[in-house]
Amino acid sequence: MDVNGGGELHNNQFYQCEESKPLLGEMSDGHNNAKPGAGPCKRPLHHCSSSGMRYKLLHEGDIQVCVLKHPRTFLSKILTSKFLRRWEPHHLTLTDSCLSSATPTGYMETSLSYSSMEDLQLLSWDNAPKYCIQLSFPGGTVLLQAANSYLRDQWFHSLQWKKKIYKYRKVLNNPSRWDVVLKEIRALVDMALSSPLQDESIHQAPLHIISTLLAENSSLSAQDHENIIVAIAPLLENNHPPPDLCEFFCKHCRERPRSMVVIEVFTPVVQRILKHNMDFGKCPRLRLFTQEYILALNELNGGMEVVKKFVHSMHGPTGHCPHPRVLPNLVAVCLAAIYSCYEEFINSRDNSPSLKEIRNGCQQLNDRKPPMPLRLLRPEPPTPPPANLLPLATTPSPPQPPHPAPTNPPIPISSPTPSLPLSPPPSIVNSSEILVELERNNNSANVKKKAGPAGGDSEPNLIDCLLVSPAVNTLSIQLPAQADRVLGCFALILKMLSDYDDWRPALASLLQPIPFPKEALAHAKFTKELKYVIQRFAEDPRQEVHSCLLSVRSGKDGWFQLYSPGGVACDDDGELFASMVHILMGSCYKTKKFLLSLAENKLGPCMLLALRGNQTMVEILCLMLEYNIIENKDTQLQIISTLESTQVGFRMYEQLCDRQRELKELQRKGGPTRLTLPSKSTDADLARLLSSGSFGNLENLSLAFTNVTSACAEQLIKLPSLKQLNLWSTQFGDAGLRLLSEHLACLQVLNLCETPVTDAGLVALSSMKSLCSLNMNSTKLTADTYEDLKAKLPNLKDVDVRYTEAW
């Protein structure tokens, strides 16, 4: 009893109240105060720090508990020392604020609050349990006995960590002086860095405390912000910042992009995010912070050169990037940034919540404003004409509602009858800050008409137009200045990524599904920058790269379709498309399946480019003939005429005929009866084609949505058998119309929809007595000229004068 009592007495001599210590003391404080030979009670140095031992943070566990309730007098300690032999087993839980038991009885009937804990020390004495921890409370002591020294030290460091974090959370929750707060933050960071505990929360808990502090004190000066960021920088070297701290970092990047903190502190943080992040979906603010950091780099004097150096540093100096997550993470950041440029427009289209609304917790439909309607900036035309003035074709065109609110852009329905497709004029669509101008090309005839709601008062869906890429010829989108800078920055980053050979296969695979908003693909500036990336894919000799130019699955457009003539992104008359076809045909794609796909979807662009002398397209057309890809005889004859219109095509076709005699026989039987020129064909293209072969049997010619003018009339009058002529949406004018009326007396069907003809040319049609179908939709026809034509054309049965003065 004397021994135990002496041990208890000696134990009390080294009692220290932690409330009187600095908030952050050395981990060995309280363990190094005993003098050698002072008695049987020993408090050794914290040997774990010197030996480099590491422990997992405890949250719960089994341990023996003994409680000594005594006043601080020497006599009472001696009298109560006999209770040292009484121990109780408990399963203790270390919560954020207290130490509690799963069975709240006996010694642990009430929880032990960290705030009331005065001291925490390792304890050992002779002839007594060896693995104990002493917790000093007002009016008593709690002893915890572990099974071994490692478990005891684990409990000790875990309890000390929980106690310290609890105190720091209280101190930094109500700051008074910011110079003191900054000092405490530095102490908190040092404590986290020097702790022998290994757990994610060891570094995350201080970061959460500091992020809460910053969120609740938004009025801090810029200098205070920078001081705090510098203070917590060591914690960020091996840890991702929590979401609230990311929000604070984003704000700093936006408000002070030229601050040295961005370069010196944020750079290693962003590098770690790009190297080690596995899923931005779990923490989208990490992606937003990376995006704002890159935009801050772009604001420096060097601009994109600084961004380029950063991207190069992420790739590494060697030929192969050692970090496989960098490229997917960079691409994810770029895609999110590009989507953000069109966020308002996309939200108005599908009523989806914006990023700002998500951050504010507004995700219910009834919490958000209704979608902005798309408005047509064209004055309302007159009321529809009487039924007897509408077209009387065998297969009538779909009815057209008044212009401010059509159900969908009118799309003609093909018919075996001589009637020609009809169309209203182009529309301009506006939504908030984005202006979109739509024009249509000849492929609109292949688009199926979508059913609209009853009454025809719904508004056109721009995305429906964009989904059918050939249906939109030109589409210009104007973005706000800031969004335009963001778009340019991240489009250039995609270009930088495509310059690395080892990144190109993965980049091509990531971009193969075309993960961009449809509005971006219709933006001329963006598609121009993106064109460089697609060119790099097309030039790459590796099949795994250039095969990604094709669609990711059947029925979905790929880069091959988008950059083809008439596609949304095509701005070079098909040069990139031709190079893509060349590289694909030079690999394993030189198969009948690939040729069938071209013949089915891209025959018009292929013939147009071949007509202009592109050797790759000439080879493609020859292969289609050689493999019997084309079954229609008229189409075969048109291909033959196209090949014979150029020297290279004529030579290759002659070589092909030497191998296949049946092609010669086909040509001897006469020219085609039907002919359709590809969109964007010019007068020169038409002249070259018609001069290459025999077209004496040609009866049906479609020049719709091409770039022909009145000058092509000189070629058209050389077609004596022509009965049907489609000039829809061309620049064919009055001069050409007068020439046609003098030479094509047998013409029966004529489509002048959306052409610049006026009464001066239309009045000449009165001499074409064979006309039975005439489309003058959206021309400058007047009522008097219309009445004159009806009187002088006895066979005229089908006529369309919508959106003219005669309507």
PDB file of C-alpha atoms in Angstrom, residues 240-497:
ATOM      1  CA  HIS A 240      -6.630  17.859 -51.463  1.00  0.00           C
ATOM      2  CA  PRO A 241      -8.327  21.013 -50.115  1.00  0.00           C
ATOM      3  CA  PRO A 242     -11.891  20.464 -48.822  1.00  0.00           C
ATOM      4  CA  PRO A 243     -14.817  21.896 -50.842  1.00  0.00           C
ATOM      5  CA  ASP A 244     -15.249  25.086 -48.789  1.00  0.00           C
ATOM      6  CA  LEU A 245     -11.544  25.828 -49.045  1.00  0.00           C
ATOM      7  CA  CYS A 246     -11.696  25.241 -52.811  1.00  0.00           C
ATOM      8  CA  GLU A 247     -14.411  27.884 -52.970  1.00  0.00           C
ATOM      9  CA  PHE A 248     -12.140  30.304 -51.114  1.00  0.00           C
ATOM     10  CA  PHE A 249      -9.221  29.510 -53.435  1.00  0.00           C
ATOM     11  CA  CYS A 250     -11.448  30.068 -56.485  1.00  0.00           C
ATOM     12  CA  LYS A 251     -12.441  33.475 -55.172  1.00  0.00           C
ATOM     13  CA  HIS A 252      -8.790  34.386 -54.643  1.00  0.00           C
ATOM     14  CA  CYS A 253      -7.903  33.290 -58.200  1.00  0.00           C
ATOM     15  CA  ARG A 254     -10.701  35.414 -59.633  1.00  0.00           C
ATOM     16  CA  GLU A 255     -10.002  38.516 -57.541  1.00  0.00           C
ATOM     17  CA  ARG A 256      -6.202  38.420 -57.421  1.00  0.00           C
ATOM     18  CA  PRO A 257      -4.947  36.333 -60.358  1.00  0.00           C
ATOM     19  CA  ARG A 258      -1.544  38.056 -60.345  1.00  0.00           C
ATOM     20  CA  SER A 259      -0.881  37.317 -56.674  1.00  0.00           C
ATOM     21  CA  MET A 260       2.304  35.338 -55.974  1.00  0.00           C
ATOM     22  CA  VAL A 261       0.186  32.982 -53.882  1.00  0.00           C
ATOM     23  CA  VAL A 262      -1.299  31.631 -57.120  1.00  0.00           C
ATOM     24  CA  ILE A 263       2.126  30.595 -58.413  1.00  0.00           C
ATOM     25  CA  GLU A 264       3.903  29.638 -55.204  1.00  0.00           C
ATOM     26  CA  VAL A 265       1.099  27.993 -53.208  1.00  0.00           C
ATOM     27  CA  PHE A 266      -1.621  26.948 -55.638  1.00  0.00           C
ATOM     28  CA  THR A 267       0.673  25.428 -58.271  1.00  0.00           C
ATOM     29  CA  PRO A 268       1.741  22.357 -56.212  1.00  0.00           C
ATOM     30  CA  VAL A 269      -1.852  21.960 -54.994  1.00  0.00           C
ATOM     31  CA  VAL A 270      -3.240  21.868 -58.542  1.00  0.00           C
ATOM     32  CA  GLN A 271      -0.432  19.578 -59.671  1.00  0.00           C
ATOM     33  CA  ARG A 272      -1.358  17.133 -56.933  1.00  0.00           C
ATOM     34  CA  ILE A 273      -5.044  17.312 -57.871  1.00  0.00           C
ATOM     35  CA  LEU A 274      -4.295  16.531 -61.513  1.00  0.00           C
ATOM     36  CA  LYS A 275      -1.910  13.703 -60.654  1.00  0.00           C
ATOM     37  CA  HIS A 276      -3.936  11.937 -57.975  1.00  0.00           C
ATOM     38  CA  ASN A 277      -7.609  12.832 -58.323  1.00  0.00           C
ATOM     39  CA  MET A 278      -9.684   9.817 -59.358  1.00  0.00           C
ATOM     40  CA  ASP A 279     -13.179  11.274 -59.776  1.00  0.00           C
ATOM     41  CA  PHE A 280     -14.107  14.939 -60.084  1.00  0.00           C
ATOM     42  CA  GLY A 281     -17.743  13.925 -59.725  1.00  0.00           C
ATOM     43  CA  LYS A 282     -17.221  13.310 -56.010  1.00  0.00           C
ATOM     44  CA  CYS A 283     -15.755  16.767 -55.506  1.00  0.00           C
ATOM     45  CA  PRO A 284     -16.629  19.083 -58.410  1.00  0.00           C
ATOM     46  CA  ARG A 285     -15.112  22.070 -56.598  1.00  0.00           C
ATOM     47  CA  LEU A 286     -11.664  20.582 -57.075  1.00  0.00           C
ATOM     48  CA  ARG A 287     -12.317  20.783 -60.798  1.00  0.00           C
ATOM     49  CA  LEU A 288     -13.644  24.325 -60.476  1.00  0.00           C
ATOM     50  CA  PHE A 289     -10.552  25.372 -58.507  1.00  0.00           C
ATOM     51  CA  THR A 290      -8.275  23.869 -61.174  1.00  0.00           C
ATOM     52  CA  GLN A 291     -10.225  25.722 -63.842  1.00  0.00           C
ATOM     53  CA  GLU A 292      -9.949  29.059 -62.005  1.00  0.00           C
ATOM     54  CA  TYR A 293      -6.226  28.474 -61.410  1.00  0.00           C
ATOM     55  CA  ILE A 294      -5.603  27.972 -65.134  1.00  0.00           C
ATOM     56  CA  LEU A 295      -7.605  31.112 -65.925  1.00  0.00           C
ATOM     57  CA  ALA A 296      -5.506  33.000 -63.361  1.00  0.00           C
ATOM     58  CA  LEU A 297      -2.328  31.829 -65.130  1.00  0.00           C
ATOM     59  CA  ASN A 298      -3.788  33.112 -68.363  1.00  0.00           C
ATOM     60  CA  GLU A 299      -4.159  36.569 -66.763  1.00  0.00           C
ATOM     61  CA  LEU A 300      -0.408  36.839 -66.188  1.00  0.00           C
ATOM     62  CA  ASN A 301       1.802  38.807 -68.558  1.00  0.00           C
ATOM     63  CA  GLY A 302       2.849  35.648 -70.376  1.00  0.00           C
ATOM     64  CA  GLY A 303      -0.776  34.562 -70.865  1.00  0.00           C
ATOM     65  CA  MET A 304      -1.069  31.267 -72.706  1.00  0.00           C
ATOM     66  CA  GLU A 305       2.712  30.809 -72.654  1.00  0.00           C
ATOM     67  CA  VAL A 306       2.482  30.429 -68.874  1.00  0.00           C
ATOM     68  CA  VAL A 307      -0.377  27.959 -69.298  1.00  0.00           C
ATOM     69  CA  LYS A 308       1.675  26.052 -71.878  1.00  0.00           C
ATOM     70  CA  LYS A 309       4.597  25.770 -69.456  1.00  0.00           C
ATOM     71  CA  PHE A 310       2.235  24.496 -66.771  1.00  0.00           C
ATOM     72  CA  VAL A 311       0.814  21.826 -69.113  1.00  0.00           C
ATOM     73  CA  HIS A 312       4.360  20.839 -70.053  1.00  0.00           C
ATOM     74  CA  SER A 313       5.310  20.545 -66.381  1.00  0.00           C
ATOM     75  CA  MET A 314       2.344  18.197 -65.876  1.00  0.00           C
ATOM     76  CA  HIS A 315       3.479  16.025 -68.779  1.00  0.00           C
ATOM     77  CA  GLY A 316       7.045  15.793 -67.574  1.00  0.00           C
ATOM     78  CA  PRO A 317      10.370  16.100 -69.383  1.00  0.00           C
ATOM     79  CA  THR A 318      10.379  12.543 -70.721  1.00  0.00           C
ATOM     80  CA  GLY A 319       8.627  11.195 -73.772  1.00  0.00           C
ATOM     81  CA  HIS A 320       5.973   9.442 -71.695  1.00  0.00           C
ATOM     82  CA  CYS A 321       3.941  11.054 -68.938  1.00  0.00           C
ATOM     83  CA  PRO A 322       4.558   9.185 -65.650  1.00  0.00           C
ATOM     84  CA  HIS A 323       1.155  10.128 -64.221  1.00  0.00           C
ATOM     85  CA  PRO A 324      -1.746   8.391 -66.045  1.00  0.00           C
ATOM     86  CA  ARG A 325      -4.450  10.503 -64.371  1.00  0.00           C
ATOM     87  CA  VAL A 326      -3.159  13.876 -65.570  1.00  0.00           C
ATOM     88  CA  LEU A 327      -4.600  13.739 -69.089  1.00  0.00           C
ATOM     89  CA  PRO A 328      -8.146  12.591 -68.134  1.00  0.00           C
ATOM     90  CA  ASN A 329      -8.264  15.197 -65.375  1.00  0.00           C
ATOM     91  CA  LEU A 330      -7.079  17.989 -67.670  1.00  0.00           C
ATOM     92  CA  VAL A 331      -9.630  16.994 -70.299  1.00  0.00           C
ATOM     93  CA  ALA A 332     -12.374  16.915 -67.660  1.00  0.00           C
ATOM     94  CA  VAL A 333     -11.438  20.436 -66.542  1.00  0.00           C
ATOM     95  CA  CYS A 334     -11.453  21.681 -70.158  1.00  0.00           C
ATOM     96  CA  LEU A 335     -14.825  20.117 -70.935  1.00  0.00           C
ATOM     97  CA  ALA A 336     -16.402  21.551 -67.770  1.00  0.00           C
ATOM     98  CA  ALA A 337     -15.017  25.005 -68.586  1.00  0.00           C
ATOM     99  CA  ILE A 338     -16.327  24.848 -72.160  1.00  0.00           C
ATOM    100  CA  TYR A 339     -19.754  23.769 -70.938  1.00  0.00           C
ATOM    101  CA  SER A 340     -19.767  26.685 -68.478  1.00  0.00           C
ATOM    102  CA  CYS A 341     -19.489  29.121 -71.407  1.00  0.00           C
ATOM    103  CA  TYR A 342     -22.880  27.918 -72.664  1.00  0.00           C
ATOM    104  CA  GLU A 343     -24.397  27.178 -69.260  1.00  0.00           C
ATOM    105  CA  GLU A 344     -27.105  29.821 -69.371  1.00  0.00           C
ATOM    106  CA  PHE A 345     -28.138  28.851 -72.871  1.00  0.00           C
ATOM    107  CA  ILE A 346     -28.196  25.127 -72.036  1.00  0.00           C
ATOM    108  CA  ASN A 347     -30.236  25.792 -68.884  1.00  0.00           C
ATOM    109  CA  SER A 348     -32.760  27.804 -70.884  1.00  0.00           C
ATOM    110  CA  ARG A 349     -33.005  24.891 -73.308  1.00  0.00           C
ATOM    111  CA  ASP A 350     -33.607  21.993 -70.919  1.00  0.00           C
ATOM    112  CA  ASN A 351     -34.377  23.802 -67.622  1.00  0.00           C
ATOM    113  CA  SER A 352     -31.495  22.074 -65.845  1.00  0.00           C
ATOM    114  CA  PRO A 353     -30.013  23.641 -62.672  1.00  0.00           C
ATOM    115  CA  SER A 354     -26.904  25.747 -63.103  1.00  0.00           C
ATOM    116  CA  LEU A 355     -23.722  25.188 -61.101  1.00  0.00           C
ATOM    117  CA  LYS A 356     -24.552  28.233 -59.011  1.00  0.00           C
ATOM    118  CA  GLU A 357     -28.009  26.856 -58.230  1.00  0.00           C
ATOM    119  CA  ILE A 358     -26.520  23.480 -57.298  1.00  0.00           C
ATOM    120  CA  ARG A 359     -24.084  25.158 -54.926  1.00  0.00           C
ATOM    121  CA  ASN A 360     -26.966  27.078 -53.348  1.00  0.00           C
ATOM    122  CA  GLY A 361     -29.014  23.916 -52.947  1.00  0.00           C
ATOM    123  CA  CYS A 362     -31.705  24.886 -55.482  1.00  0.00           C
ATOM    124  CA  GLN A 363     -32.273  21.701 -57.439  1.00  0.00           C
ATOM    125  CA  GLN A 364     -36.050  21.381 -57.534  1.00  0.00           C
ATOM    126  CA  LEU A 365     -37.901  22.426 -60.635  1.00  0.00           C
ATOM    127  CA  ASN A 366     -40.258  24.622 -58.672  1.00  0.00           C
ATOM    128  CA  ASP A 367     -37.274  26.436 -57.130  1.00  0.00           C
ATOM    129  CA  ARG A 368     -35.969  27.628 -60.473  1.00  0.00           C
ATOM    130  CA  LYS A 369     -37.159  30.207 -62.924  1.00  0.00           C
ATOM    131  CA  PRO A 370     -38.979  28.895 -66.019  1.00  0.00           C
ATOM    132  CA  PRO A 371     -36.885  28.307 -69.132  1.00  0.00           C
ATOM    133  CA  MET A 372     -36.300  31.270 -71.411  1.00  0.00           C
ATOM    134  CA  PRO A 373     -38.228  30.825 -74.671  1.00  0.00           C
ATOM    135  CA  LEU A 374     -36.512  30.982 -78.018  1.00  0.00           C
ATOM    136  CA  ARG A 375     -37.824  33.944 -79.973  1.00  0.00           C
ATOM    137  CA  LEU A 376     -37.791  34.387 -83.738  1.00  0.00           C
ATOM    138  CA  LEU A 377     -36.648  37.865 -84.697  1.00  0.00           C
ATOM    139  CA  ARG A 378     -38.835  38.065 -87.827  1.00  0.00           C
ATOM    140  CA  PRO A 379     -42.062  40.092 -88.037  1.00  0.00           C
ATOM    141  CA  GLU A 380     -45.211  38.065 -88.170  1.00  0.00           C
ATOM    142  CA  PRO A 381     -46.295  37.471 -91.761  1.00  0.00           C
ATOM    143  CA  PRO A 382     -49.851  37.891 -92.976  1.00  0.00           C
ATOM    144  CA  THR A 383     -52.497  35.311 -92.263  1.00  0.00           C
ATOM    145  CA  PRO A 384     -52.442  32.087 -94.288  1.00  0.00           C
ATOM    146  CA  PRO A 385     -54.005  32.196 -97.766  1.00  0.00           C
ATOM    147  CA  PRO A 386     -57.250  30.506 -98.630  1.00  0.00           C
ATOM    148  CA  ALA A 387     -57.168  26.799 -99.262  1.00  0.00           C
ATOM    149  CA  ASN A 388     -57.552  27.204-103.008  1.00  0.00           C
ATOM    150  CA  LEU A 389     -54.211  29.041-103.205  1.00  0.00           C
ATOM    151  CA  LEU A 390     -52.201  26.411-101.372  1.00  0.00           C
ATOM    152  CA  PRO A 391     -50.095  23.886-103.349  1.00  0.00           C
ATOM    153  CA  LEU A 392     -52.068  21.106-104.966  1.00  0.00           C
ATOM    154  CA  ALA A 393     -49.269  18.561-105.344  1.00  0.00           C
ATOM    155  CA  THR A 394     -50.092  14.877-105.374  1.00  0.00           C
ATOM    156  CA  THR A 395     -48.193  14.558-102.098  1.00  0.00           C
ATOM    157  CA  PRO A 396     -48.771  17.905-100.349  1.00  0.00           C
ATOM    158  CA  SER A 397     -46.137  19.577 -98.203  1.00  0.00           C
ATOM    159  CA  PRO A 398     -46.854  19.802 -94.477  1.00  0.00           C
ATOM    160  CA  PRO A 399     -48.909  22.870 -93.484  1.00  0.00           C
ATOM    161  CA  GLN A 400     -46.877  25.860 -92.315  1.00  0.00           C
ATOM    162  CA  PRO A 401     -48.028  27.811 -89.249  1.00  0.00           C
ATOM    163  CA  PRO A 402     -47.489  31.580 -88.920  1.00  0.00           C
ATOM    164  CA  HIS A 403     -43.865  32.456 -88.498  1.00  0.00           C
ATOM    165  CA  PRO A 404     -43.195  33.506 -84.933  1.00  0.00           C
ATOM    166  CA  ALA A 405     -44.073  30.063 -83.624  1.00  0.00           C
ATOM    167  CA  PRO A 406     -43.553  27.150 -85.998  1.00  0.00           C
ATOM    168  CA  THR A 407     -43.609  23.707 -84.472  1.00  0.00           C
ATOM    169  CA  ASN A 408     -40.301  22.819 -86.092  1.00  0.00           C
ATOM    170  CA  PRO A 409     -38.333  24.135 -89.058  1.00  0.00           C
ATOM    171  CA  PRO A 410     -40.390  22.971 -92.070  1.00  0.00           C
ATOM    172  CA  ILE A 411     -38.897  19.933 -93.695  1.00  0.00           C
ATOM    173  CA  PRO A 412     -40.052  18.675 -97.072  1.00  0.00           C
ATOM    174  CA  ILE A 413     -41.343  15.163 -97.542  1.00  0.00           C
ATOM    175  CA  SER A 414     -39.878  13.359-100.514  1.00  0.00           C
ATOM    176  CA  SER A 415     -42.347  12.088-103.028  1.00  0.00           C
ATOM    177  CA  PRO A 416     -42.167  10.197-106.303  1.00  0.00           C
ATOM    178  CA  THR A 417     -44.380  12.866-107.853  1.00  0.00           C
ATOM    179  CA  PRO A 418     -42.937  15.865-109.661  1.00  0.00           C
ATOM    180  CA  SER A 419     -43.758  18.190-106.748  1.00  0.00           C
ATOM    181  CA  LEU A 420     -40.724  19.944-105.237  1.00  0.00           C
ATOM    182  CA  PRO A 421     -39.967  20.573-101.561  1.00  0.00           C
ATOM    183  CA  LEU A 422     -41.013  23.805 -99.947  1.00  0.00           C
ATOM    184  CA  SER A 423     -39.452  25.825 -97.169  1.00  0.00           C
ATOM    185  CA  PRO A 424     -39.875  29.088 -95.251  1.00  0.00           C
ATOM    186  CA  PRO A 425     -37.022  31.586 -95.085  1.00  0.00           C
ATOM    187  CA  PRO A 426     -34.169  31.283 -92.584  1.00  0.00           C
ATOM    188  CA  SER A 427     -34.775  32.213 -88.964  1.00  0.00           C
ATOM    189  CA  ILE A 428     -32.822  34.003 -86.281  1.00  0.00           C
ATOM    190  CA  VAL A 429     -33.065  32.551 -82.797  1.00  0.00           C
ATOM    191  CA  ASN A 430     -32.114  34.492 -79.682  1.00  0.00           C
ATOM    192  CA  SER A 431     -31.703  33.280 -76.111  1.00  0.00           C
ATOM    193  CA  SER A 432     -30.307  35.671 -73.500  1.00  0.00           C
ATOM    194  CA  GLU A 433     -26.800  36.646 -74.573  1.00  0.00           C
ATOM    195  CA  ILE A 434     -26.441  34.119 -77.401  1.00  0.00           C
ATOM    196  CA  LEU A 435     -27.578  34.867 -80.942  1.00  0.00           C
ATOM    197  CA  VAL A 436     -27.978  32.029 -83.406  1.00  0.00           C
ATOM    198  CA  GLU A 437     -28.658  32.349 -87.135  1.00  0.00           C
ATOM    199  CA  LEU A 438     -29.868  29.269 -88.961  1.00  0.00           C
ATOM    200  CA  GLU A 439     -29.684  28.493 -92.649  1.00  0.00           C
ATOM    201  CA  ARG A 440     -30.579  25.210 -94.323  1.00  0.00           C
ATOM    202  CA  ASN A 441     -28.960  23.191 -97.060  1.00  0.00           C
ATOM    203  CA  ASN A 442     -30.144  20.581 -99.497  1.00  0.00           C
ATOM    204  CA  ASN A 443     -29.841  17.721 -97.022  1.00  0.00           C
ATOM    205  CA  SER A 444     -32.883  19.098 -95.201  1.00  0.00           C
ATOM    206  CA  ALA A 445     -34.962  17.009 -97.564  1.00  0.00           C
ATOM    207  CA  ASN A 446     -33.669  13.887 -95.834  1.00  0.00           C
ATOM    208  CA  VAL A 447     -34.686  14.962 -92.341  1.00  0.00           C
ATOM    209  CA  LYS A 448     -37.883  13.504 -90.976  1.00  0.00           C
ATOM    210  CA  LYS A 449     -40.487  15.958 -89.818  1.00  0.00           C
ATOM    211  CA  LYS A 450     -41.105  15.903 -86.067  1.00  0.00           C
ATOM    212  CA  ALA A 451     -44.642  16.093 -84.781  1.00  0.00           C
ATOM    213  CA  GLY A 452     -45.420  19.214 -82.789  1.00  0.00           C
ATOM    214  CA  PRO A 453     -48.122  19.860 -80.250  1.00  0.00           C
ATOM    215  CA  ALA A 454     -51.634  20.541 -81.374  1.00  0.00           C
ATOM    216  CA  GLY A 455     -52.288  24.079 -82.427  1.00  0.00           C
ATOM    217  CA  GLY A 456     -48.789  24.596 -83.784  1.00  0.00           C
ATOM    218  CA  ASP A 457     -47.818  27.198 -81.170  1.00  0.00           C
ATOM    219  CA  SER A 458     -44.629  25.639 -79.835  1.00  0.00           C
ATOM    220  CA  GLU A 459     -41.257  27.240 -80.541  1.00  0.00           C
ATOM    221  CA  PRO A 460     -38.383  25.733 -82.574  1.00  0.00           C
ATOM    222  CA  ASN A 461     -35.785  23.675 -80.778  1.00  0.00           C
ATOM    223  CA  LEU A 462     -32.299  24.771 -81.769  1.00  0.00           C
ATOM    224  CA  ILE A 463     -30.770  21.512 -80.561  1.00  0.00           C
ATOM    225  CA  ASP A 464     -33.050  19.510 -82.832  1.00  0.00           C
ATOM    226  CA  CYS A 465     -31.551  21.467 -85.682  1.00  0.00           C
ATOM    227  CA  LEU A 466     -28.029  20.844 -84.449  1.00  0.00           C
ATOM    228  CA  LEU A 467     -28.605  17.129 -83.955  1.00  0.00           C
ATOM    229  CA  VAL A 468     -28.994  16.786 -87.720  1.00  0.00           C
ATOM    230  CA  SER A 469     -25.685  18.331 -88.686  1.00  0.00           C
ATOM    231  CA  PRO A 470     -26.287  18.576 -92.457  1.00  0.00           C
ATOM    232  CA  ALA A 471     -29.502  20.498 -91.851  1.00  0.00           C
ATOM    233  CA  VAL A 472     -27.607  23.529 -90.620  1.00  0.00           C
ATOM    234  CA  ASN A 473     -25.341  25.268 -93.060  1.00  0.00           C
ATOM    235  CA  THR A 474     -24.106  28.224 -91.017  1.00  0.00           C
ATOM    236  CA  LEU A 475     -24.565  28.906 -87.336  1.00  0.00           C
ATOM    237  CA  SER A 476     -22.919  31.881 -85.629  1.00  0.00           C
ATOM    238  CA  ILE A 477     -22.996  32.218 -81.851  1.00  0.00           C
ATOM    239  CA  GLN A 478     -21.984  35.334 -79.961  1.00  0.00           C
ATOM    240  CA  LEU A 479     -20.738  34.823 -76.386  1.00  0.00           C
ATOM    241  CA  PRO A 480     -20.064  37.423 -73.688  1.00  0.00           C
ATOM    242  CA  ALA A 481     -16.468  38.649 -73.556  1.00  0.00           C
ATOM    243  CA  GLN A 482     -15.553  36.683 -70.412  1.00  0.00           C
ATOM    244  CA  ALA A 483     -17.058  33.445 -71.730  1.00  0.00           C
ATOM    245  CA  ASP A 484     -15.239  33.977 -75.013  1.00  0.00           C
ATOM    246  CA  ARG A 485     -11.906  34.263 -73.163  1.00  0.00           C
ATOM    247  CA  VAL A 486     -12.623  31.097 -71.181  1.00  0.00           C
ATOM    248  CA  LEU A 487     -13.545  29.244 -74.370  1.00  0.00           C
ATOM    249  CA  GLY A 488     -10.378  30.376 -76.119  1.00  0.00           C
ATOM    250  CA  CYS A 489      -8.138  29.428 -73.184  1.00  0.00           C
ATOM    251  CA  PHE A 490      -9.384  25.855 -72.806  1.00  0.00           C
ATOM    252  CA  ALA A 491      -9.651  25.251 -76.551  1.00  0.00           C
ATOM    253  CA  LEU A 492      -5.943  26.124 -76.764  1.00  0.00           C
ATOM    254  CA  ILE A 493      -5.199  23.696 -73.932  1.00  0.00           C
ATOM    255  CA  LEU A 494      -6.819  20.911 -75.960  1.00  0.00           C
ATOM    256  CA  LYS A 495      -4.522  21.894 -78.831  1.00  0.00           C
ATOM    257  CA  MET A 496      -1.516  21.666 -76.495  1.00  0.00           C
ATOM    258  CA  LEU A 497      -2.585  18.224 -75.301  1.00  0.00           C
TER     259      LEU A 497
END
